Short mmCIF file of C-alpha atoms in Angstrom, two decimals:
data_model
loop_
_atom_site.label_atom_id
_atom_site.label_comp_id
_atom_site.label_asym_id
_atom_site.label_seq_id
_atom_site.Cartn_x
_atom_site.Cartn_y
_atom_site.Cartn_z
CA UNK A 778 26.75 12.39 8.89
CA UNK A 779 28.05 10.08 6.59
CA UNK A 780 28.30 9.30 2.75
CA UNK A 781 28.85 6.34 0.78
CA UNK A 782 28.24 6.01 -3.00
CA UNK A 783 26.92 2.96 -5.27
CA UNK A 784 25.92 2.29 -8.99
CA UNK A 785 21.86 2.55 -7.94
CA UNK A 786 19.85 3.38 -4.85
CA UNK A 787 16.62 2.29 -4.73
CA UNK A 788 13.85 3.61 -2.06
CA UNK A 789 11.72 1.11 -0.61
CA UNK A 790 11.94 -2.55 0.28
CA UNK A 791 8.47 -3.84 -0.73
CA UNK A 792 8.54 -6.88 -3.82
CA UNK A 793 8.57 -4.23 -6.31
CA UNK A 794 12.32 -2.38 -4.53
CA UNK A 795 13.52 -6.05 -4.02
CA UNK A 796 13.25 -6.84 -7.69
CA UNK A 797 14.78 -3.80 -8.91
CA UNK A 798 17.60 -4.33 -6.77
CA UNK A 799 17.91 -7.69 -7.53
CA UNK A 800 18.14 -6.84 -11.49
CA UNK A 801 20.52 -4.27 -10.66
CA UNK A 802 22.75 -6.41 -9.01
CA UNK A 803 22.33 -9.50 -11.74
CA UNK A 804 23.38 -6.54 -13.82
CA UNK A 805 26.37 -6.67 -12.00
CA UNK A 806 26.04 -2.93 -10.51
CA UNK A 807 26.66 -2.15 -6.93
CA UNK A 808 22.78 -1.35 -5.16
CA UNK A 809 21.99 -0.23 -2.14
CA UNK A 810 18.09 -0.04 -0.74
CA UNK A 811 16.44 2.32 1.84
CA UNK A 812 13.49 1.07 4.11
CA UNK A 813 11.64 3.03 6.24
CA UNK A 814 9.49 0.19 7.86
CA UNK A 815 9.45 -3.77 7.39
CA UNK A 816 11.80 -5.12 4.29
CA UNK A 817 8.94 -7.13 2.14
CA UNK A 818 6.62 -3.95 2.19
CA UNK A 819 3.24 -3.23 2.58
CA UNK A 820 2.15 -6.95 0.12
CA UNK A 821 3.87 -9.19 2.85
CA UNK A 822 2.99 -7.29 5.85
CA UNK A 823 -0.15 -5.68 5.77
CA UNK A 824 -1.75 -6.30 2.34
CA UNK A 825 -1.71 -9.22 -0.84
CA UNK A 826 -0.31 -12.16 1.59
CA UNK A 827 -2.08 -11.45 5.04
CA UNK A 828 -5.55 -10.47 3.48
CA UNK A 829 -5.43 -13.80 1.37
CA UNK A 830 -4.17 -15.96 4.40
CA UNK A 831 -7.38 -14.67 6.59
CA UNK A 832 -9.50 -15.24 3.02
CA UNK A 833 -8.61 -19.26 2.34
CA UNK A 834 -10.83 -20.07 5.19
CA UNK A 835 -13.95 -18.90 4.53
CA UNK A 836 -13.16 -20.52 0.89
CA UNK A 837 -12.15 -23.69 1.96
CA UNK A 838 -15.43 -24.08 4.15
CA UNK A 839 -17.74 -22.72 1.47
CA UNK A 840 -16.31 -25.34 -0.88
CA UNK A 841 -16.72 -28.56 0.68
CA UNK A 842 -20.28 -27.41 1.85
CA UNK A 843 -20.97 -27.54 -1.64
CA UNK A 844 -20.01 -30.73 -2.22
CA UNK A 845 -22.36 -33.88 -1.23
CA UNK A 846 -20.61 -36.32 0.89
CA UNK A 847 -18.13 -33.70 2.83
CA UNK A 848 -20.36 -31.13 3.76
CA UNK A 849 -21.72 -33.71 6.41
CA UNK A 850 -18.05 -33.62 8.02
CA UNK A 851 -18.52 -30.08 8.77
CA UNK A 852 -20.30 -28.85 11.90
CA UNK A 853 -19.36 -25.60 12.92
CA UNK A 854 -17.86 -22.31 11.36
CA UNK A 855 -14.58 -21.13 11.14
CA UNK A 856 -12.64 -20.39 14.51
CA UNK A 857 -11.60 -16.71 14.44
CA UNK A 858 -9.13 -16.89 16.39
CA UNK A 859 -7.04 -20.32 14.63
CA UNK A 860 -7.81 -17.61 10.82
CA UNK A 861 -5.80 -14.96 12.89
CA UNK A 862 -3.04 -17.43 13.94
CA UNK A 863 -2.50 -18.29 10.65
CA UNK A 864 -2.16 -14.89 9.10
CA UNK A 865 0.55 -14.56 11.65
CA UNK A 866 2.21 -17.33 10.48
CA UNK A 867 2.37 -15.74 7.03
CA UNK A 868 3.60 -12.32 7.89
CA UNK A 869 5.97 -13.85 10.41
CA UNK A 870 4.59 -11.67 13.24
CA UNK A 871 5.67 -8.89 11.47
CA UNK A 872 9.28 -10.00 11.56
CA UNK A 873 11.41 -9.43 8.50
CA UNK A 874 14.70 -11.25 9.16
CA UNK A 875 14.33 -13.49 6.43
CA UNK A 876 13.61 -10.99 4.04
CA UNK A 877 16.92 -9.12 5.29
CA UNK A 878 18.98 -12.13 5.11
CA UNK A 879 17.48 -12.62 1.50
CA UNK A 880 19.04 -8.91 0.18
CA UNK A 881 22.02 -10.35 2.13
CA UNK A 882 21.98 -13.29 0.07
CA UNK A 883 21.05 -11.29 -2.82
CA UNK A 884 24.62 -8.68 -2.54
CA UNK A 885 21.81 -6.19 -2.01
CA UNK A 886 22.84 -3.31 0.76
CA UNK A 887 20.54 -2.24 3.13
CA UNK A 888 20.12 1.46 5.09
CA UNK A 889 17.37 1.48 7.94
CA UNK A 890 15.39 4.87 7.67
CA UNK A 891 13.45 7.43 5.75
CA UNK A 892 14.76 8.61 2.24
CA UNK A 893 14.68 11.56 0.50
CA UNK A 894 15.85 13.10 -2.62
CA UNK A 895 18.18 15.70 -1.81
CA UNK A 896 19.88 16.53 -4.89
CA UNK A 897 20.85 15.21 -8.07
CA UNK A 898 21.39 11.00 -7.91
CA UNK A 899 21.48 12.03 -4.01
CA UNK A 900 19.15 10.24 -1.13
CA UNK A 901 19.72 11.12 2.06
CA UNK A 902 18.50 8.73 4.98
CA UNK A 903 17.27 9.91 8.30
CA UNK A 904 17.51 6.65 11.01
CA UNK A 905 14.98 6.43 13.96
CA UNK A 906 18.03 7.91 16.34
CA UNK A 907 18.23 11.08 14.13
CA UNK A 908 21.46 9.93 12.61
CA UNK A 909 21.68 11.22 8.28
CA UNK A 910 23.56 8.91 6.00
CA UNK A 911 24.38 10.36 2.55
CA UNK A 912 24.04 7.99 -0.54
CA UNK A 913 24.84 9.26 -3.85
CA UNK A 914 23.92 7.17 -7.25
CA UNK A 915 26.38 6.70 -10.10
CA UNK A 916 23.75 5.88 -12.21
CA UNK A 917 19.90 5.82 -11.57
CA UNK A 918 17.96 6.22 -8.17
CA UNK A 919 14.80 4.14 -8.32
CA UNK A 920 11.46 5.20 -6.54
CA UNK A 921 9.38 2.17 -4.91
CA UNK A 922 7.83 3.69 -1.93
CA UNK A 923 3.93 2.37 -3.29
CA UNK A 924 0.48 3.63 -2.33
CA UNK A 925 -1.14 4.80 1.06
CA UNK A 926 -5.08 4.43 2.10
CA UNK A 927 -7.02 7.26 0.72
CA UNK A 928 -9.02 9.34 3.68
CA UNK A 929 -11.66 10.96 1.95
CA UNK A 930 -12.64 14.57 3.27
CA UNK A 931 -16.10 13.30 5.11
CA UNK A 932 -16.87 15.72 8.05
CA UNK A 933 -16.05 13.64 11.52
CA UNK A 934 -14.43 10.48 9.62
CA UNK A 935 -10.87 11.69 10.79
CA UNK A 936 -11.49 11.42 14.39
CA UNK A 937 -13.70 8.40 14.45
CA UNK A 938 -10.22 6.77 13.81
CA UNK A 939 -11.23 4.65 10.81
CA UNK A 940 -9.28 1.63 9.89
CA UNK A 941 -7.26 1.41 6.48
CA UNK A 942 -6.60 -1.74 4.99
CA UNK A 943 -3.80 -2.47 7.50
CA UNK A 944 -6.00 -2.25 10.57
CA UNK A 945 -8.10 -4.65 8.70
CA UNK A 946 -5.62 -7.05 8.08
CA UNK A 947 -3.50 -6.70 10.78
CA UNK A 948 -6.39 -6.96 13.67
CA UNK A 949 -5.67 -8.66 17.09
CA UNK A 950 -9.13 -9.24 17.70
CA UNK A 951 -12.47 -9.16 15.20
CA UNK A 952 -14.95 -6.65 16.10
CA UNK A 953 -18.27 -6.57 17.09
CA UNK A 954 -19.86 -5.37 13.28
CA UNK A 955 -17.80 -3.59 11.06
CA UNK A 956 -19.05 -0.65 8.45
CA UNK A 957 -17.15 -0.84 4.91
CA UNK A 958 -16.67 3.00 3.21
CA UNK A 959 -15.69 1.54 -0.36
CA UNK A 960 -16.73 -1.30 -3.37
CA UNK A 961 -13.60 -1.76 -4.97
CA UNK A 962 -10.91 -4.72 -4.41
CA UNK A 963 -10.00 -3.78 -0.80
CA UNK A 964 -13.59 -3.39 0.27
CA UNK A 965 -15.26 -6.16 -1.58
CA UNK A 966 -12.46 -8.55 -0.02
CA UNK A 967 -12.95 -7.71 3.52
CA UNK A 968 -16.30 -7.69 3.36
CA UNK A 969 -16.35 -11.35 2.65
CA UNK A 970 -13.48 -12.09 4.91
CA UNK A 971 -15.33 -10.00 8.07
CA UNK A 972 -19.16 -11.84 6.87
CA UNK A 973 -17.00 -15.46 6.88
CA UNK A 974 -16.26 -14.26 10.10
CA UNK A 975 -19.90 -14.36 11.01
CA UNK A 976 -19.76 -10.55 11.96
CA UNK A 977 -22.80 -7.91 11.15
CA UNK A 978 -20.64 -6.21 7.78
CA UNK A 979 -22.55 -2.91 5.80
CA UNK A 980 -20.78 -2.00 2.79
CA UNK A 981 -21.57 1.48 1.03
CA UNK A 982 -20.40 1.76 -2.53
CA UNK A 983 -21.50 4.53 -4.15
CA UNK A 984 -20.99 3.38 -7.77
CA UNK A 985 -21.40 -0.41 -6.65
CA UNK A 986 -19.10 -3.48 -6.58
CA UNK A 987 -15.78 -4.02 -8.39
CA UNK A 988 -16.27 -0.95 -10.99
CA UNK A 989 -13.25 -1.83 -12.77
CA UNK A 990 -14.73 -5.41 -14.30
CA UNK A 991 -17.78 -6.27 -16.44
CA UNK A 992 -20.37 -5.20 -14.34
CA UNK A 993 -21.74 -9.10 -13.97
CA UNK A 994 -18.72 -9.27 -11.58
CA UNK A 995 -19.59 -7.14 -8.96
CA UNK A 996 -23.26 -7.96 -9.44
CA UNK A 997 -22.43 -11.46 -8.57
CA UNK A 998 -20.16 -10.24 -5.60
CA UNK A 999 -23.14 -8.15 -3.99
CA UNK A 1000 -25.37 -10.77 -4.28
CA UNK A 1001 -23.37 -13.85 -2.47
CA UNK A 1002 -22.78 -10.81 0.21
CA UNK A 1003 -26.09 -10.12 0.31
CA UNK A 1004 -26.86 -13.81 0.61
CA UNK A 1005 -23.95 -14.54 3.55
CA UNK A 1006 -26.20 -12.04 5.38
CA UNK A 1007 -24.36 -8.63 4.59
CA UNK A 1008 -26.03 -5.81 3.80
CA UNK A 1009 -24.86 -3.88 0.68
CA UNK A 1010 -25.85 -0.44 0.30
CA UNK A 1011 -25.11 1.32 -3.50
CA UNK A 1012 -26.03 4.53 -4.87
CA UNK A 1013 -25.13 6.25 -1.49
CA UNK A 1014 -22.26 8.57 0.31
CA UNK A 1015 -21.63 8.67 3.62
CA UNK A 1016 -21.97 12.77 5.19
CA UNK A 1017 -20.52 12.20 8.39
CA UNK A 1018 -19.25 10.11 10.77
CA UNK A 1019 -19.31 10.09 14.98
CA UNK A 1020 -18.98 8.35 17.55
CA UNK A 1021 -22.13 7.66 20.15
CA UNK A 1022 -22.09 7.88 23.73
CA UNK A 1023 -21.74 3.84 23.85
CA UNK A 1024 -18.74 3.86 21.49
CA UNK A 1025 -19.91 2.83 18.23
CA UNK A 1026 -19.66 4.96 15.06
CA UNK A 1027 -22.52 6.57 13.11
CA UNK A 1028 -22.19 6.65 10.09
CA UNK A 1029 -25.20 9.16 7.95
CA UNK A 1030 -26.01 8.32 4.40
CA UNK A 1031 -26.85 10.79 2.12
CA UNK A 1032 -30.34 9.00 1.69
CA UNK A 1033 -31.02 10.15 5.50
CA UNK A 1034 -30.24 6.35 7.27
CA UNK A 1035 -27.94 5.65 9.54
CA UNK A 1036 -25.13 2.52 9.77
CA UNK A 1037 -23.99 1.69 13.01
CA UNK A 1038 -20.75 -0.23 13.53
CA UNK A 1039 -18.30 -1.36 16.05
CA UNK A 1040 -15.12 0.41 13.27
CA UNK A 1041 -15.29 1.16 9.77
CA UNK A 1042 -13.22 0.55 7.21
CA UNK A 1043 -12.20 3.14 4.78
CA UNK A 1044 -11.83 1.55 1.16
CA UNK A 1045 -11.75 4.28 -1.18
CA UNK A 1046 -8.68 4.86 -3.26
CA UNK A 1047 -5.11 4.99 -2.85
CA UNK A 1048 -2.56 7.59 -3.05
CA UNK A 1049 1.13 7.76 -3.92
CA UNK A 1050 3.83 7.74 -1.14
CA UNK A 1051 5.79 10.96 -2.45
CA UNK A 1052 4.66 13.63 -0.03
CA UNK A 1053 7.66 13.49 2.19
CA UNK A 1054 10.46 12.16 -0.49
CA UNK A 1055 12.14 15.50 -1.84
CA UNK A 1056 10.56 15.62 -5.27
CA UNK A 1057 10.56 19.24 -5.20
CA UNK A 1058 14.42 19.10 -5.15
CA UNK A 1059 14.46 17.68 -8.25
CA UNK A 1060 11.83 19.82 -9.91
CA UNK A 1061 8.86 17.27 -9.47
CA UNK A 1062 5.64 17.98 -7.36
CA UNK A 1063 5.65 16.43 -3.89
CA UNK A 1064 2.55 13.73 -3.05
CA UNK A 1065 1.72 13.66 -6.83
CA UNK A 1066 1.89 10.46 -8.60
CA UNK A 1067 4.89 9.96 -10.63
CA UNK A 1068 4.49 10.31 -14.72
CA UNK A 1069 7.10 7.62 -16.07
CA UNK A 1070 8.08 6.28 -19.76
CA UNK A 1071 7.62 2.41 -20.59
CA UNK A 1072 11.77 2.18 -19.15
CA UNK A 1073 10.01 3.14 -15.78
CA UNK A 1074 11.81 6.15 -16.55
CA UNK A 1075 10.29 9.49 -14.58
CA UNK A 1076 9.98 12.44 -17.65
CA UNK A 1077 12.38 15.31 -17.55
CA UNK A 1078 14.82 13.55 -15.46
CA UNK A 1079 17.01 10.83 -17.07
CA UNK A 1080 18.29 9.31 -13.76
CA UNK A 1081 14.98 8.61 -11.99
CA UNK A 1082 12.50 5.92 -12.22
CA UNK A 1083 9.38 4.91 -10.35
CA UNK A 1084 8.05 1.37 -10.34
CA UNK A 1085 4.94 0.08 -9.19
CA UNK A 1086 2.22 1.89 -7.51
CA UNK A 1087 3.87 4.80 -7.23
CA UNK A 1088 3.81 5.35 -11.20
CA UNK A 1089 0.20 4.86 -10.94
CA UNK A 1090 0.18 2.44 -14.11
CA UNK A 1091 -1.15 -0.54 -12.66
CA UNK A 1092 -1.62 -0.52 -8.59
CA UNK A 1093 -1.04 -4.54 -7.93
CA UNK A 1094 1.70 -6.25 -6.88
CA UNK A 1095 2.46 -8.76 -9.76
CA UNK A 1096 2.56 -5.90 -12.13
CA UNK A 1097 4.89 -3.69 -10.03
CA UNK A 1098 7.39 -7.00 -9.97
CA UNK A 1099 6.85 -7.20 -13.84
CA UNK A 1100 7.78 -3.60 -13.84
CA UNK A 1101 10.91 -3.87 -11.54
CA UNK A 1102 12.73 -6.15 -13.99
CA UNK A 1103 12.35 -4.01 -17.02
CA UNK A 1104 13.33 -1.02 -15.29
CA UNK A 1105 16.29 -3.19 -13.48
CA UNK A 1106 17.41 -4.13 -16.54
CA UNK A 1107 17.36 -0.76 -18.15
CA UNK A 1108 19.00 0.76 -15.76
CA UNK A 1109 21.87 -1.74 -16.10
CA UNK A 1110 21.99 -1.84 -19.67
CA UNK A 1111 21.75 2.43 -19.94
CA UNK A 1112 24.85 2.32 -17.07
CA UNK A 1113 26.82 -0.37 -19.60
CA UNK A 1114 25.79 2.08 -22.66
CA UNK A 1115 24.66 -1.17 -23.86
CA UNK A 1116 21.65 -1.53 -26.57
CA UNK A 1117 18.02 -0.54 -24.90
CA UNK A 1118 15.07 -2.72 -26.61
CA UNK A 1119 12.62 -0.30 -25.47
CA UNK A 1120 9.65 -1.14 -28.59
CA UNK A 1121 6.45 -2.77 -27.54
CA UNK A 1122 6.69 -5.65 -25.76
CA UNK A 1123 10.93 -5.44 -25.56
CA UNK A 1124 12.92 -6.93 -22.87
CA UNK A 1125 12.93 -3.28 -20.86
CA UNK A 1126 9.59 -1.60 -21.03
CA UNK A 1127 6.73 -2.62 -19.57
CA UNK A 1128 4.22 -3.08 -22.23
CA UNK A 1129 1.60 -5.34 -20.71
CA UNK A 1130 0.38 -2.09 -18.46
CA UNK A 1131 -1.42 -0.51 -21.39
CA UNK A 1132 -3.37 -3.89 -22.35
CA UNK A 1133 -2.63 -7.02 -20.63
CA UNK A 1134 -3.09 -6.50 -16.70
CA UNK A 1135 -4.28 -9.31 -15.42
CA UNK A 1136 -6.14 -9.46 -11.72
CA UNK A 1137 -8.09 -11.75 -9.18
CA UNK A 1138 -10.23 -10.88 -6.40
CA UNK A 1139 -10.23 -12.62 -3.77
CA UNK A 1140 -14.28 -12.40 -2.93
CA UNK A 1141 -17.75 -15.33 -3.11
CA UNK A 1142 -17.22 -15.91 -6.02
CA UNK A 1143 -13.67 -15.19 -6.86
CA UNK A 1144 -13.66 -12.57 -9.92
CA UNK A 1145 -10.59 -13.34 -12.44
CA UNK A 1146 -10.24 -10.52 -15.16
CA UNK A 1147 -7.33 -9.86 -17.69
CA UNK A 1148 -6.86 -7.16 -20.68
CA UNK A 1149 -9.88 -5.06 -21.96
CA UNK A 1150 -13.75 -5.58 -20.87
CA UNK A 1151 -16.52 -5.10 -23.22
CA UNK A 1152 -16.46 -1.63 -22.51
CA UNK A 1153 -13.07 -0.47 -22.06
CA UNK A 1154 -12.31 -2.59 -26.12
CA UNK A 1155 -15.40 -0.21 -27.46
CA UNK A 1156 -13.60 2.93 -25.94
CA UNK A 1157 -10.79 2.40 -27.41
CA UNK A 1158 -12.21 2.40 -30.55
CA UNK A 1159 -11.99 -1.83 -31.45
CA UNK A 1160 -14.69 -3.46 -33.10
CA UNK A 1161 -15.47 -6.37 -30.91
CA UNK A 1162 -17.13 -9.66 -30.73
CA UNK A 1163 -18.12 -10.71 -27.34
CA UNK A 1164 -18.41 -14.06 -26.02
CA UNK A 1165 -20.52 -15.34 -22.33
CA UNK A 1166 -21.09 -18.88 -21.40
CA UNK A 1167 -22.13 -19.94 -18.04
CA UNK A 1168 -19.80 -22.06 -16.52
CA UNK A 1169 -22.22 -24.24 -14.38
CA UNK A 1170 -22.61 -25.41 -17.92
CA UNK A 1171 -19.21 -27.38 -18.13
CA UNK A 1172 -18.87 -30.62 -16.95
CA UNK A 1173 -15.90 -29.71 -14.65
CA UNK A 1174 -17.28 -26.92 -12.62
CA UNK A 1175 -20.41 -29.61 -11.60
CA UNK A 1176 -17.47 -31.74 -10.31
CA UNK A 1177 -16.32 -29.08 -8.29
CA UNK A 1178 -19.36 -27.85 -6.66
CA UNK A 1179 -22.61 -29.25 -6.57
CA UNK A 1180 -24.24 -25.90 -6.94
CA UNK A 1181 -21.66 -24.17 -8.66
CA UNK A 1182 -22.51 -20.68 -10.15
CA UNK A 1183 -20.12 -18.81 -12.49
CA UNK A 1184 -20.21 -17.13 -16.03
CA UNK A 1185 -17.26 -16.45 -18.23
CA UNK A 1186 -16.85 -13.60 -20.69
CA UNK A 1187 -14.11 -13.55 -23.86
CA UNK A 1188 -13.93 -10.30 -25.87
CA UNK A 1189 -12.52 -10.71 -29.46
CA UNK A 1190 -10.97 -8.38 -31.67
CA UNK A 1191 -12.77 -9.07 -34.90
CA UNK A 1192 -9.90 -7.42 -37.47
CA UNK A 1193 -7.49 -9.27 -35.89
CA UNK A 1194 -9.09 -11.87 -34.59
CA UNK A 1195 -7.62 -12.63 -31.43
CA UNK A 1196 -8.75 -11.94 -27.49
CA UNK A 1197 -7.89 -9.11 -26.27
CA UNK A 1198 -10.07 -9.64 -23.08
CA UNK A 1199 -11.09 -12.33 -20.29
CA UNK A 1200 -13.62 -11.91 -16.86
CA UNK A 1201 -13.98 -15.44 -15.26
CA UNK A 1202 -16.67 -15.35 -12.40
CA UNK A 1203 -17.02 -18.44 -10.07
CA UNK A 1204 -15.39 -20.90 -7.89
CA UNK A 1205 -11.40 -21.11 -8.36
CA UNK A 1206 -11.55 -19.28 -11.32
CA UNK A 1207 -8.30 -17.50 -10.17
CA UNK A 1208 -6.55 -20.27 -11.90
CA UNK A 1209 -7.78 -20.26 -15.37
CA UNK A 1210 -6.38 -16.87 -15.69
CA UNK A 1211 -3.09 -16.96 -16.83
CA UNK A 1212 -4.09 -18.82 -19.80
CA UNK A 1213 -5.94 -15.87 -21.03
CA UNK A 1214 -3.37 -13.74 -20.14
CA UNK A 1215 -0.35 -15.99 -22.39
CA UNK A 1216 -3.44 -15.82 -25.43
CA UNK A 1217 -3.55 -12.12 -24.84
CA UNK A 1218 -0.01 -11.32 -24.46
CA UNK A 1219 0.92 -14.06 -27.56
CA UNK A 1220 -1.73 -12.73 -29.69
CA UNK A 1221 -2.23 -16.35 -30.58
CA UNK A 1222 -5.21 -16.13 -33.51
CA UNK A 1223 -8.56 -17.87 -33.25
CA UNK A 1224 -7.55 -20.38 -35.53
CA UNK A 1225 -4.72 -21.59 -33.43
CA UNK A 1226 -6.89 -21.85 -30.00
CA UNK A 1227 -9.21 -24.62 -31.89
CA UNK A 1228 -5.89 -26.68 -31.70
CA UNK A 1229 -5.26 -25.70 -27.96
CA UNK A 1230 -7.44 -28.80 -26.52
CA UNK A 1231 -8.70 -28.16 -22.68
CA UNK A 1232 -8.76 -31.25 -20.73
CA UNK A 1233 -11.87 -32.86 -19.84
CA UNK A 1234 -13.49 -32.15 -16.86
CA UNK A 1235 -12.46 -28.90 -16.12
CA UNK A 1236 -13.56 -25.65 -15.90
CA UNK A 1237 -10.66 -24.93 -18.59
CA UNK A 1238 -13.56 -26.36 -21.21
CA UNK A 1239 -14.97 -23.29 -21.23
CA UNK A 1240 -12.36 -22.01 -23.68
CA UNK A 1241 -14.03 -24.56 -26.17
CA UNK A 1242 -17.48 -23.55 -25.49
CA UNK A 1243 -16.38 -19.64 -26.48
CA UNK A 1244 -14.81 -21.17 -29.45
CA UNK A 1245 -17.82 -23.09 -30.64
CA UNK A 1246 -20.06 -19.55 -29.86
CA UNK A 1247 -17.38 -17.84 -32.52
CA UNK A 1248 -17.25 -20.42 -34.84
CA UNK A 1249 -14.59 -21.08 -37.77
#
């Protein structure tokens, strides 16, 4: 056994580690970070990048058959095979060299192996060959291990051998139909990656699509399923699941059918990565999700944070990085007993969790949402204004498509008078996003948007058609 002792020790090497690390070390505080499986986590490897690599296809194909004049230059549908190849070009076969030589790059150490908390500001490291190296913390240990696939307890599911989201996105070879357990970002995805595919795809959601977003979303996402030839299924739970004499799995609704399918994928929730990390050493429940400050700070002990999903604040990628540099930061300014700007929106807390989270799913049609939705802004007690326009209705979206289908919702906070909520639904709407998100984030009043001119044609004219609906 050996020991060796630096400033912070951070455990896991997904974006959200990496960016703590990095902070730490801009900080100028020695960092060292643990990684159990591929440095660049489960978003390079088996989640955000590959899932959106296998996704561009069926996009790309769908637009320019919507558009006279190029839709006659396409004859056939998308080669399974050539999607796969290129995932694997984005994951790098599952090779992370280059993210190693960027922590090398970076002055960011790197242990191989499992970590757990073992005492106070203490992580010990257990290598595939057995071998235990100590690492003790001067300062703060950071927690970054992220989220696992839900199994839900369905009698037989367990040893039909479902697929998780990693099966799904790291597949050698597309099945022959594939059964979908789930209606929320994962499953609404890969259910229009697998029907792109031009593969026999049931999806049950008991609650229905995309829960999450103004329920227009997921209404919209069912329906181009539906359309593509899937076959949605809502208002239902799946009993049991088994396999058949031929292979396939059975899956029984609680309606009395049956769903037949080559695999299914579970898509049902997520759950934090803490089971096997020593909490209880430290006083803190093991596989629980860990309760944190807006520092990233874990409550009742002052050297411990948790960023990204593991916090369960906000499970998505872009808001675990945003997370990483506040807590980076505060960890290197608490170690200097420097000055900690830890009010709303200061330089190390992560404010945006509570209000401003923006997100895009990747489905037909792409669903872009950011801060509250008409519901959320009435539970939490703000008297609202809401805006829709249908975005076939601007100029630019009839450039893009020919049949392009789409509708756009603002929520306003009347007192204030400002947005406090955005849901774009429709072609490339992904990209209008982060202009809601700077309004949100800026607060920038009503008043001030009339002078923010979109250009003409593009969708981005929608944001004068929601002015015009609110008037001066």
């Amino acid at each position: 056994m050996t020991a060796r002792e630096y400033d912070v020790i951070v455990i896991g090497a997904g974006p959200v580690g990496e960016n703590v690390a990095d902070r730490t070390v801009q900080g100028g505080l020695s960092t060292v970070i643990v990684e159990s499986e591929l440095v660049g986590g489960e978003c390079s490897y088996w989640a955000c990048i590959p899932s959106k690599a296998m996704l561009r296809p069926g996009a790309a194909l769908r637009a320019v058959r919507d558009v006279q004049g190029a839709a006659s230059a396409v004859t056939g549908e998308l080669d399974a095979a050539a999607v796969l190849a290129r995932r694997d070009t984005f994951v790098h076969d599952w090779d992370d060299t280059s993210q190693v030589e960027w922590l090398q790059g970076a002055g960011i150490d790197l242990v191989r192996g499992h970590g757990r908390l073992t005492g106070e500001r203490e992580v010990t490291v257990t290598g595939q060959d057995g071998a235990e190296t100590v690492l003790r913390a001067r300062h703060a240990v950071a927690v970054s291990t992220g989220s696992a696939a839900l199994l839900p307890d369905i009698p037989g599911l367990r040893e039909v051998q479902p697929w998780t989201s990693r099966e799904a996105t790291g597949m050698r070879e597309v099945p022959a139909s594939l059964a979908i357990l789930g209606g929320g970002v994962v499953g609404s995805e890969m259910a229009t990656l697998f029907t792109s595919l031009g593969i026999p795809v049931t999806v049950v959601a008991r609650s229905g699509l995309l829960r999450g977003v103004e329920p227009f979303a997921g209404e919209a996402v069912a329906k181009a399923l539906t359309d593509a030839g899937a076959d949605v299924r809502t208002g239902v739970e799946i009993e049991r699941a088994a396999r058949d004499a031929g292979g396939d799995i059975v899956l029984t609704l609680s309606d009395g059918a049956e769903v037949r399918a080559a695999e299914v994928l579970v898509a049902t929730g997520r759950v934090p990565r803490t089971a096997d990390l020593g909490l209880d050493s430290v006083g803190l429940t093991p596989g629980a999700w860990l309760d944190v400050d807006d520092t990233l700070r874990v409550r009742g002990v002052d050297w411990l944070y948790a960023v990204g999903d593991v916090n369960h604040r906000a499970l998505l990628t872009h808001q675990g990085k945003y997370q990483a540099r506040a807590a980076g930061d505060v960890i290197a300014a608490r170690a200097r007993d420097g000055a900690v700007d830890d009010g709303p929106w200061g330089a190390h807390v992560a404010t945006a969790d509570h209000s401003a989270v923006p997100q895009v799913v990747f489905t037909d049609p792409e669903v872009a949402a950011v801060g509250h939705t008409e519901a959320s802004a009435e539970k939490a007690g703000l008297q609202v204004r809401v805006l829709d326009y249908d975005l076939s209705w601007v100029a630019g979206a009839s450039e893009v498509a020919d049949h392009y289908r789409g509708q756009a919702r603002a929520i306003v906070d009347e007192e204030r008078r400002v947005l406090v909520g955005a849901t774009f639904v429709g072609q490339d709407v992904g990209e209008l996003l982060h202009a809601a998100t700077i309004a949100i984030v800026g607060e920038v009043p009503i008043d001030r948007l009339w002078h923010a001119v979109p250009s003409y044609p593009t969708i981005s004219e929608v944001w004068l058609r929601w002015l015009e609906a609110y008037g001066r």
